[in-house]
CSV table of C-alpha atoms in Angstrom, one decimal:
chain,number,residue,atom,x,y,z
A,1,UNK,CA,-61.7,1.3,27.6
A,2,UNK,CA,-59.1,0.5,25.0
A,3,UNK,CA,-59.7,-2.5,22.8
A,4,UNK,CA,-57.1,-4.4,20.8
A,5,UNK,CA,-58.4,-6.1,17.7
A,6,UNK,CA,-55.9,-8.1,15.7
A,7,UNK,CA,-57.1,-9.2,12.2
A,8,UNK,CA,-55.4,-12.2,10.7
A,9,UNK,CA,-55.7,-12.9,7.0
A,10,UNK,CA,-56.2,-16.6,6.2
A,11,UNK,CA,-53.7,-18.9,4.7
A,12,UNK,CA,-53.2,-19.3,0.9
A,13,UNK,CA,-55.9,-21.3,-1.0
A,14,UNK,CA,-56.3,-22.4,-4.6
A,15,UNK,CA,-58.7,-19.5,-5.3
A,16,UNK,CA,-56.3,-17.0,-4.1
A,17,UNK,CA,-53.4,-18.5,-5.9
A,18,UNK,CA,-55.4,-18.5,-9.1
A,19,UNK,CA,-56.7,-14.9,-8.6
A,20,UNK,CA,-60.3,-16.0,-8.4
A,21,UNK,CA,-63.0,-14.8,-6.1
A,22,UNK,CA,-63.5,-17.2,-3.2
A,23,UNK,CA,-65.8,-20.1,-4.2
A,24,UNK,CA,-66.2,-21.5,-0.7
A,25,UNK,CA,-63.5,-24.2,-1.1
A,26,UNK,CA,-61.6,-25.2,2.1
A,27,UNK,CA,-57.8,-24.7,2.5
A,28,UNK,CA,-55.7,-27.0,0.5
A,29,UNK,CA,-52.8,-29.0,2.1
A,30,UNK,CA,-50.3,-26.2,1.5
A,31,UNK,CA,-52.5,-23.6,3.2
A,32,UNK,CA,-53.0,-25.9,6.2
A,33,UNK,CA,-49.2,-26.4,6.5
A,34,UNK,CA,-48.7,-22.6,6.3
A,35,UNK,CA,-51.2,-21.9,9.0
A,36,UNK,CA,-49.7,-24.5,11.3
A,37,UNK,CA,-46.3,-23.0,10.8
A,38,UNK,CA,-47.7,-19.6,11.8
A,39,UNK,CA,-49.2,-20.7,15.0
A,40,UNK,CA,-46.2,-19.8,17.1
A,41,UNK,CA,-46.3,-16.2,15.8
A,42,UNK,CA,-49.7,-15.3,17.2
A,43,UNK,CA,-50.1,-12.6,19.8
A,44,UNK,CA,-51.5,-13.3,23.3
A,45,UNK,CA,-55.3,-13.1,23.1
A,46,UNK,CA,-58.3,-13.2,25.3
A,47,UNK,CA,-60.8,-14.4,22.6
A,48,UNK,CA,-60.6,-15.8,19.1
A,49,UNK,CA,-63.2,-14.9,16.4
A,50,UNK,CA,-63.6,-16.1,12.8
A,51,UNK,CA,-65.4,-15.2,9.6
A,52,UNK,CA,-67.7,-18.0,8.5
A,53,UNK,CA,-65.8,-18.9,5.2
A,54,UNK,CA,-64.2,-22.3,4.9
A,55,UNK,CA,-60.8,-20.7,4.3
A,56,UNK,CA,-61.0,-18.7,7.6
A,57,UNK,CA,-62.4,-21.6,9.6
A,58,UNK,CA,-59.6,-23.9,8.2
A,59,UNK,CA,-57.0,-21.4,9.1
A,60,UNK,CA,-58.3,-21.0,12.6
A,61,UNK,CA,-58.4,-24.8,13.1
A,62,UNK,CA,-54.8,-25.2,11.7
A,63,UNK,CA,-53.7,-22.5,14.2
A,64,UNK,CA,-55.2,-24.4,17.0
A,65,UNK,CA,-57.9,-21.8,17.8
A,66,UNK,CA,-61.5,-22.5,18.8
A,67,UNK,CA,-63.1,-19.3,17.6
A,68,UNK,CA,-66.6,-17.9,17.8
A,69,UNK,CA,-68.0,-17.3,14.3
A,70,UNK,CA,-69.1,-13.8,13.5
A,71,UNK,CA,-71.3,-13.3,10.4
A,72,UNK,CA,-70.6,-9.6,10.3
A,73,UNK,CA,-67.0,-10.5,9.4
A,74,UNK,CA,-67.9,-12.4,6.3
A,75,UNK,CA,-66.1,-11.6,3.0
A,76,UNK,CA,-67.3,-9.1,0.4
A,77,UNK,CA,-70.3,-10.6,-1.2
A,78,UNK,CA,-69.6,-10.6,-5.0
A,79,UNK,CA,-72.8,-12.2,-6.2
A,80,UNK,CA,-72.5,-13.7,-9.7
A,81,UNK,CA,-68.7,-13.2,-9.7
A,82,UNK,CA,-68.2,-15.9,-7.0
A,83,UNK,CA,-65.5,-18.4,-8.0
A,84,UNK,CA,-64.6,-16.5,-11.2
A,85,UNK,CA,-61.2,-15.0,-12.0
A,86,UNK,CA,-60.6,-11.3,-12.4
A,87,UNK,CA,-58.9,-11.8,-15.8
A,88,UNK,CA,-61.9,-13.8,-17.0
A,89,UNK,CA,-64.3,-11.2,-15.8
A,90,UNK,CA,-62.2,-8.3,-17.3
A,91,UNK,CA,-62.5,-10.0,-20.7
A,92,UNK,CA,-66.2,-10.9,-20.4
A,93,UNK,CA,-67.5,-7.8,-18.5
A,94,UNK,CA,-64.8,-5.0,-18.9
A,95,UNK,CA,-67.2,-2.1,-18.2
A,96,UNK,CA,-68.6,-3.8,-15.1
A,97,UNK,CA,-65.1,-4.5,-13.7
A,98,UNK,CA,-63.9,-1.0,-14.5
A,99,UNK,CA,-66.9,0.5,-12.8
A,100,UNK,CA,-66.5,-1.7,-9.7
A,101,UNK,CA,-62.8,-0.9,-9.4
A,102,UNK,CA,-63.4,2.9,-9.8
A,103,UNK,CA,-66.6,3.4,-7.8
A,104,UNK,CA,-66.8,2.2,-4.2
A,105,UNK,CA,-70.6,2.4,-4.4
A,106,UNK,CA,-70.8,0.1,-7.5
A,107,UNK,CA,-72.0,-3.5,-7.2
A,108,UNK,CA,-72.4,-4.7,-10.8
A,109,UNK,CA,-72.0,-8.3,-9.7
A,110,UNK,CA,-75.2,-8.3,-7.7
A,111,UNK,CA,-73.5,-8.5,-4.4
A,112,UNK,CA,-72.5,-5.7,-2.0
A,113,UNK,CA,-70.5,-2.6,-2.8
A,114,UNK,CA,-67.3,-1.6,-1.1
A,115,UNK,CA,-69.2,1.1,0.8
A,116,UNK,CA,-71.6,-1.5,2.1
A,117,UNK,CA,-68.6,-3.7,3.2
A,118,UNK,CA,-66.8,-0.8,5.0
A,119,UNK,CA,-70.1,0.2,6.8
A,120,UNK,CA,-70.7,-3.4,7.9
A,121,UNK,CA,-67.2,-4.1,9.1
A,122,UNK,CA,-67.0,-0.6,10.6
A,123,UNK,CA,-70.2,-1.1,12.6
A,124,UNK,CA,-68.8,-4.3,14.0
A,125,UNK,CA,-65.5,-2.7,14.9
A,126,UNK,CA,-67.1,0.3,16.6
A,127,UNK,CA,-69.3,-2.1,18.6
A,128,UNK,CA,-66.2,-3.5,20.3
A,129,UNK,CA,-66.3,-0.8,23.0
A,130,UNK,CA,-67.4,-3.2,25.7
A,131,UNK,CA,-65.0,-6.0,24.9
A,132,UNK,CA,-62.3,-6.7,27.3
A,133,UNK,CA,-58.8,-7.6,26.3
A,134,UNK,CA,-57.3,-8.7,23.1
A,135,UNK,CA,-59.3,-10.1,20.2
A,136,UNK,CA,-57.9,-12.1,17.3
A,137,UNK,CA,-60.2,-12.4,14.3
A,138,UNK,CA,-59.4,-14.6,11.3
A,139,UNK,CA,-60.9,-12.7,8.3
A,140,UNK,CA,-60.6,-12.4,4.6
A,141,UNK,CA,-58.3,-9.7,3.1
A,142,UNK,CA,-61.3,-7.6,2.0
A,143,UNK,CA,-62.5,-7.4,5.6
A,144,UNK,CA,-59.0,-6.3,6.8
A,145,UNK,CA,-59.0,-3.6,4.1
A,146,UNK,CA,-62.5,-2.5,5.1
A,147,UNK,CA,-61.5,-2.3,8.8
A,148,UNK,CA,-58.5,-0.2,8.0
A,149,UNK,CA,-60.4,2.1,5.7
A,150,UNK,CA,-63.0,2.6,8.4
A,151,UNK,CA,-60.6,2.9,11.4
A,152,UNK,CA,-58.4,5.5,9.7
A,153,UNK,CA,-61.3,7.3,8.0
A,154,UNK,CA,-59.6,6.8,4.6
A,155,UNK,CA,-61.4,7.6,1.4
A,156,UNK,CA,-63.1,4.3,0.3
A,157,UNK,CA,-61.4,4.5,-3.1
A,158,UNK,CA,-58.1,3.7,-1.3
A,159,UNK,CA,-59.4,0.2,-0.5
A,160,UNK,CA,-57.7,-1.4,-3.5
A,161,UNK,CA,-54.3,0.2,-2.5
A,162,UNK,CA,-54.1,-1.9,0.7
A,163,UNK,CA,-52.2,-5.2,0.2
A,164,UNK,CA,-53.0,-8.0,2.7
A,165,UNK,CA,-50.9,-11.1,2.1
A,166,UNK,CA,-51.9,-14.4,3.6
A,167,UNK,CA,-51.3,-14.9,7.3
A,168,UNK,CA,-50.6,-11.2,8.0
A,169,UNK,CA,-51.5,-9.6,11.3
A,170,UNK,CA,-53.1,-6.2,11.3
A,171,UNK,CA,-53.7,-4.6,14.7
A,172,UNK,CA,-56.2,-1.9,15.6
A,173,UNK,CA,-56.3,-0.4,19.0
A,174,UNK,CA,-58.7,2.1,20.5
A,175,UNK,CA,-62.4,2.4,20.6
A,176,UNK,CA,-65.3,3.7,18.4
A,177,UNK,CA,-64.3,7.0,16.8
A,178,UNK,CA,-60.6,6.7,17.6
A,179,UNK,CA,-58.6,3.8,16.2
A,180,UNK,CA,-54.8,3.4,15.8
A,181,UNK,CA,-53.2,1.1,13.3
A,182,UNK,CA,-50.2,-1.0,13.9
A,183,UNK,CA,-49.1,-2.0,10.4
A,184,UNK,CA,-49.3,-5.7,9.4
A,185,UNK,CA,-46.7,-8.2,10.0
A,186,UNK,CA,-46.5,-11.9,9.1
A,187,UNK,CA,-47.9,-14.2,11.8
A,188,UNK,CA,-45.0,-16.6,11.2
A,189,UNK,CA,-41.5,-15.3,12.0
A,190,UNK,CA,-39.3,-14.4,9.1
A,191,UNK,CA,-36.6,-17.0,8.4
A,192,UNK,CA,-33.2,-16.0,9.6
A,193,UNK,CA,-30.7,-15.1,6.9
A,194,UNK,CA,-28.1,-17.7,6.1
A,195,UNK,CA,-24.9,-17.5,8.0
A,196,UNK,CA,-21.9,-17.1,5.9
């Protein structure tokens, strides 16, 4: 059976705007407004799922969804780097940051490596063989990247080359061992160009 899994990245938050690792803060007012505006652009679904982070839960709520929470879809665990900015970390721990960005197996922050994240998300994705219909999962950008790396069997070092803007839909169709990617699009329709 073919499964359709649409991954939706959450709305903008203060941590994302400030280029910091998520610190567990909820969406701010601007993020809530963005998510509400995107509600009309969602695909038809049979079930909604959500990562446990406050940002993902807040996005799902603002979209009017009542999702099931899935712990396997949690964000990359960054250990001691949680809530800190990449610029700050690059100044304080340049070797650790360089190793982390270059080696998918590195976890100098005490959390999980990118290889661990890809394996966790890939295992969840491949377990969807018995699901019926169309799933929508609100997940952090790192989870979207991990799912794409797994689904397309990309080298894990390409993880950092995948951009996932807020409120972007990324669709995977198929089943374990054979996934197809429908490239991301904004959940909210693009504004029409001005008429001259």
